[in-house]
mmCIF file of C-alpha atoms and ligand atoms in Angstrom:
data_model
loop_
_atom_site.group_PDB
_atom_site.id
_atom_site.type_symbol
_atom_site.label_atom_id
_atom_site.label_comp_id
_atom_site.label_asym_id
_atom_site.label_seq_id
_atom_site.Cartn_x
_atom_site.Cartn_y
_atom_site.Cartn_z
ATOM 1 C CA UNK A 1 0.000 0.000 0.000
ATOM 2 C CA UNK A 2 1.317 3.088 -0.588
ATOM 3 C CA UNK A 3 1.811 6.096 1.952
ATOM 4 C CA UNK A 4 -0.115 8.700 -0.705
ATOM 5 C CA UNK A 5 -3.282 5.929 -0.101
ATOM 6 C CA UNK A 6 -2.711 5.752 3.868
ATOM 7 C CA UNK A 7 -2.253 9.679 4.394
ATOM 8 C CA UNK A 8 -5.542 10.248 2.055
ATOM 9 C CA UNK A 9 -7.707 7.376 4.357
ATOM 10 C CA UNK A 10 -5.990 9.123 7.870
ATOM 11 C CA UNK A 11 -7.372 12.029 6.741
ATOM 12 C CA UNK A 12 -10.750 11.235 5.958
ATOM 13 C CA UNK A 13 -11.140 9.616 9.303
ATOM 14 C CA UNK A 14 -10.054 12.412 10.808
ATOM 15 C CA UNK A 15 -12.290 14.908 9.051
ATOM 16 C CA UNK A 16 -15.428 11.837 9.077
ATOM 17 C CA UNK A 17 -15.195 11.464 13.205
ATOM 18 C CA UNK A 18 -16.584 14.585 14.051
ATOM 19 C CA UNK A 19 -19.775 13.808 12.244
ATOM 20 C CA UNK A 20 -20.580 11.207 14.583
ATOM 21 C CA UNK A 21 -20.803 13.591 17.433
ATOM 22 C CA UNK A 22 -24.076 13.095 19.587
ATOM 23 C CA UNK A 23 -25.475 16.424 20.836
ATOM 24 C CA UNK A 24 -27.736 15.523 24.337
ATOM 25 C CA UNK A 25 -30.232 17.792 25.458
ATOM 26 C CA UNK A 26 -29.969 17.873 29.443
ATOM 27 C CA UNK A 27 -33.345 16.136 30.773
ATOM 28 C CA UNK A 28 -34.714 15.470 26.785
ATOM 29 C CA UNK A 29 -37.725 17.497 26.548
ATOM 30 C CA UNK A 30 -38.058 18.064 30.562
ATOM 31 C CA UNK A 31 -34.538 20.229 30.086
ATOM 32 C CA UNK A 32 -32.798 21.707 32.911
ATOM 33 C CA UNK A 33 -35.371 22.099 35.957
ATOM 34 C CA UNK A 34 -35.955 21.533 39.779
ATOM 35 C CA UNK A 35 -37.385 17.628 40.908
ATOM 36 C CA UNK A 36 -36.409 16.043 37.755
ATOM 37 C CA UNK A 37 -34.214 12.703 37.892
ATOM 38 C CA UNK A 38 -31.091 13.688 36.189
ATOM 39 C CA UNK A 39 -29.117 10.535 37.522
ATOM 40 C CA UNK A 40 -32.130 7.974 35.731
ATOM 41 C CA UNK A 41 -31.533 10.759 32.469
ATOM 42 C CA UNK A 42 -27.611 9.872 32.224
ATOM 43 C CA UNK A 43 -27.974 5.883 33.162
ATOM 44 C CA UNK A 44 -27.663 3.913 29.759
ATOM 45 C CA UNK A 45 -26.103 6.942 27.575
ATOM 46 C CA UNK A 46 -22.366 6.562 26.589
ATOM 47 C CA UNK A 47 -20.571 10.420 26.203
ATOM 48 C CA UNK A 48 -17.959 10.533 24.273
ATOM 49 C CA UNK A 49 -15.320 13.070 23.769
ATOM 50 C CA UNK A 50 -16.673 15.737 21.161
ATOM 51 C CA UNK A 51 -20.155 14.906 21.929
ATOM 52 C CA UNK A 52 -22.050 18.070 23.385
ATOM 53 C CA UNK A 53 -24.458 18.725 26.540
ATOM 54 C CA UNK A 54 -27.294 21.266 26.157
ATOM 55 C CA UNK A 55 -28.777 23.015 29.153
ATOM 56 C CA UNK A 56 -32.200 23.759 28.130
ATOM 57 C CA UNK A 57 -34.234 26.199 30.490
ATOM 58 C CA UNK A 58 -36.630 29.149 29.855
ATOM 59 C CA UNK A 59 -37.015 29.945 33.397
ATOM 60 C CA UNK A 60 -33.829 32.358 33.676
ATOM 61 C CA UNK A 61 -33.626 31.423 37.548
ATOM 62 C CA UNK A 62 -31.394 28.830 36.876
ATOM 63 C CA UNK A 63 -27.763 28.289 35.593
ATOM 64 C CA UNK A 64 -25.371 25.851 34.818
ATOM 65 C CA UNK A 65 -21.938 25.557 36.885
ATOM 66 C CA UNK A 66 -19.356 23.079 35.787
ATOM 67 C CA UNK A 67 -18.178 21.770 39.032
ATOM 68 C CA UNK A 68 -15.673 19.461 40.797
ATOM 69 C CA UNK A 69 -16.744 15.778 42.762
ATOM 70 C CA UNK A 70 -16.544 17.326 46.157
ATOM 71 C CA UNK A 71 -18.859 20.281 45.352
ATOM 72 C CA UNK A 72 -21.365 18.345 43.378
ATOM 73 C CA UNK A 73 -21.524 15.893 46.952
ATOM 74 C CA UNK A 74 -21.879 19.101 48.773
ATOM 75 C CA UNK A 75 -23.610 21.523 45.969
ATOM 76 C CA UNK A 76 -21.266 24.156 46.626
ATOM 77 C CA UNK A 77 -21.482 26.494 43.260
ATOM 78 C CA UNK A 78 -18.510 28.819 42.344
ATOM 79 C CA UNK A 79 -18.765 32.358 41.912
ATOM 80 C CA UNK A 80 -21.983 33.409 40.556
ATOM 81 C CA UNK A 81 -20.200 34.907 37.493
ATOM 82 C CA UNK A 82 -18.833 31.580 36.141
ATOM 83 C CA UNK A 83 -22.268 30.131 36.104
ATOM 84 C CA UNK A 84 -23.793 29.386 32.421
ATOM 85 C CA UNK A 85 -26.812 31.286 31.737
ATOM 86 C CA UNK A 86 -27.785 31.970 28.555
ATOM 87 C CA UNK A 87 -30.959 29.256 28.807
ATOM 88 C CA UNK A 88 -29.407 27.196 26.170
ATOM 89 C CA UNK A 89 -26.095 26.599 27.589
ATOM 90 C CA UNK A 90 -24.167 24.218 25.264
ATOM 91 C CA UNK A 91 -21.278 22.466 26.495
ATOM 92 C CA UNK A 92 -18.802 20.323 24.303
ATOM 93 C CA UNK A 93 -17.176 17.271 26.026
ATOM 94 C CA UNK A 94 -13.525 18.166 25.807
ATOM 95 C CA UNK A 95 -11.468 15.762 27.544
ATOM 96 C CA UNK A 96 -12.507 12.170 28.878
ATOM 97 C CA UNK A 97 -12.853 11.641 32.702
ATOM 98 C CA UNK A 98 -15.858 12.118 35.669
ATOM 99 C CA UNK A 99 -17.650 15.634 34.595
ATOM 100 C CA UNK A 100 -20.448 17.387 37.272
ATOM 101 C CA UNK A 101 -22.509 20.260 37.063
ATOM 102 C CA UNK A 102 -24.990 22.128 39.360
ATOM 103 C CA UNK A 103 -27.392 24.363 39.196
ATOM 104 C CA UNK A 104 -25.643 26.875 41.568
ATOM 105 C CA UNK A 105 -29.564 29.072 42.113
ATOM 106 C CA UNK A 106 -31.085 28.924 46.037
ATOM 107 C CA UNK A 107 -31.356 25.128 46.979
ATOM 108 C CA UNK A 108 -32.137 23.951 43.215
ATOM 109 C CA UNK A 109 -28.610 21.713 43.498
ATOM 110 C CA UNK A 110 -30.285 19.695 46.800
ATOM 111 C CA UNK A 111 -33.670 19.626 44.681
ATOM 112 C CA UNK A 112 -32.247 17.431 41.750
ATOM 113 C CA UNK A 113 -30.438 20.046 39.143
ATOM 114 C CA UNK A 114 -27.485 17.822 39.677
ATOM 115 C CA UNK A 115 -25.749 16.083 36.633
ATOM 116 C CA UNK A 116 -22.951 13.640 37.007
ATOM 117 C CA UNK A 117 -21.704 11.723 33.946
ATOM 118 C CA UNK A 118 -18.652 9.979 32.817
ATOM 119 C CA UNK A 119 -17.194 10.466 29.239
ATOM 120 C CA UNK A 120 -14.936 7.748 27.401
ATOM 121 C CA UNK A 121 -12.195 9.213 24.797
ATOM 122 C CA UNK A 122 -13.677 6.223 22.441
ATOM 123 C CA UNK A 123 -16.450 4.297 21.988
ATOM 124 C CA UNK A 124 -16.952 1.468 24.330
ATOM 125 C CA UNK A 125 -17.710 -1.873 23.459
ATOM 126 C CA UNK A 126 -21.239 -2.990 25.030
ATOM 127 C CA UNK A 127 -21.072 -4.733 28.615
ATOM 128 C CA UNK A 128 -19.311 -8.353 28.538
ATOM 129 C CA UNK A 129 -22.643 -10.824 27.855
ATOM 130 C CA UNK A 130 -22.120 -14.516 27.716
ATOM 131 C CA UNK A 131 -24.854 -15.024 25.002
ATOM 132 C CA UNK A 132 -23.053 -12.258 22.921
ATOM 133 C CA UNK A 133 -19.234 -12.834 23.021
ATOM 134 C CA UNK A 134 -19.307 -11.523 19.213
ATOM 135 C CA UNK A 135 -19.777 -8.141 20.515
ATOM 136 C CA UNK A 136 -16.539 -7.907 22.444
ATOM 137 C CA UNK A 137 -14.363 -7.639 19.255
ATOM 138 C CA UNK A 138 -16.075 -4.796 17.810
ATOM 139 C CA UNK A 139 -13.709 -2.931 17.415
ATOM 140 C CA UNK A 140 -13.303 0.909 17.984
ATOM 141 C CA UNK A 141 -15.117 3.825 15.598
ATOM 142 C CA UNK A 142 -11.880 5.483 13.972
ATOM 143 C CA UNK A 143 -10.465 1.766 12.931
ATOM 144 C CA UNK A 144 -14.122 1.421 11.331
ATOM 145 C CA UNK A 145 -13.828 4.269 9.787
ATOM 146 C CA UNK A 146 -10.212 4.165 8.287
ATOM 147 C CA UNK A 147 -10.715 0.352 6.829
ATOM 148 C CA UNK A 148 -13.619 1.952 5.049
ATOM 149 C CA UNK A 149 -11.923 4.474 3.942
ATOM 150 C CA UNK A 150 -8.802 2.762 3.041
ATOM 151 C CA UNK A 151 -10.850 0.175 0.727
ATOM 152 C CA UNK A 152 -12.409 3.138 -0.928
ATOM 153 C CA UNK A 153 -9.256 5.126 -1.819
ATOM 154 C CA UNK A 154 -7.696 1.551 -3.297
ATOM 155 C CA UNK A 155 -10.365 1.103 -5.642
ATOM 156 C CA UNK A 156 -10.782 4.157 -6.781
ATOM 157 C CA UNK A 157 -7.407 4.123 -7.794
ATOM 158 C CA UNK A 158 -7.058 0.758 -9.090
HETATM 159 C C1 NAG B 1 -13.735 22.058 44.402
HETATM 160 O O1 NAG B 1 -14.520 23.201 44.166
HETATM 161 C C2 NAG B 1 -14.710 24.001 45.324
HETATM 162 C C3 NAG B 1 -15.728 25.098 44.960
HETATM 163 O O2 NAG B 1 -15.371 25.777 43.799
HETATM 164 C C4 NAG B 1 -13.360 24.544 45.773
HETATM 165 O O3 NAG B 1 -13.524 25.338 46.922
HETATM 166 C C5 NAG B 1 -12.445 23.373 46.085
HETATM 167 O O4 NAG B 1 -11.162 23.857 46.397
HETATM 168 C C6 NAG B 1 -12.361 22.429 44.903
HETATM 169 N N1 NAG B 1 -11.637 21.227 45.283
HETATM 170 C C7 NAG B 1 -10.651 20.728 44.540
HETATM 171 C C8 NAG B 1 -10.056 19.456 45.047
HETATM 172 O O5 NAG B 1 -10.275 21.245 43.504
HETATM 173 CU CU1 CU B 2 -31.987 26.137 39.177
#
């Protein structure tokens, strides 16, 4: 294979990854409000790094503070001026690792504005099964994505 084909199929996976970026909207059609089960929201859904949080809310009483795991036990905001509060507060997924964010208004943190999630750098394969040991070799996005494109760029220039 040559290197002109491999650079060509690197790049297209590079540019094709972003595409499959998942944008979640905080609480689905609830959005970002007092006594709502955020925990039950984020069980199941896999974040992944470049995916993006929205903070939906029309009542401007609330914001959105990006916190650390000891305030989010203790809902202890930050200054008030770091808060989000735009009522669509978007927030891309930067960097993998344990991410938590309050509402930092009153005594809406204690009242359920709470989110806690946990976001992978890659896509994970689904939880070990015994009746589906097929699944475990799937293997990661990017690979996917750079075989396909690899096959593409060979026969187009066979
Ligand atoms: C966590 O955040 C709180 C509130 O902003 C701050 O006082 C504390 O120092 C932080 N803890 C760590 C370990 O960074
Ligand atoms: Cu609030």
């Amino acid at each position: 294979m040559s290197s002109k084909i491999f650079f060509i199929a690197f790049f297209v996976a590079i540019v094709a990854a972003p595409a499959l970026a998942t944008e979640y909207v905080v609480g689905d059609d609830a959005g970002w409000k007092l006594n709502f089960d955020y925990r039950k929201w984020s069980e199941g859904k896999q974040f992944i790094v470049g995916d993006k949080l929205i903070f939906k809310y029309t009542d401007k009483t609330h914001n959105v503070h990006r916190v650390n795991g000891t305030a989010f036990q203790q809902c202890m905001p930050p200054p008030e001026s770091e808060g989000l509060t735009s009522g669509s507060d978007v927030i891309t997924l930067a960097t993998p690792g344990r991410k938590w964010y309050i509402c930092g208004v009153g005594k809406h943190c204690v009242n359920g504005m709470r989110l806690a999630i946990t976001v992978s750098s890659e896509v994970q394969p689904p939880a070990p099964s015994p009746v589906s040991p097929a699944q475990k070799i799937s293997p990661p996005k990017s690979f996917v994505l750079m075989l396909a494109a690899m096959t593409f760029f060979r026969m187009m220039m066979a």
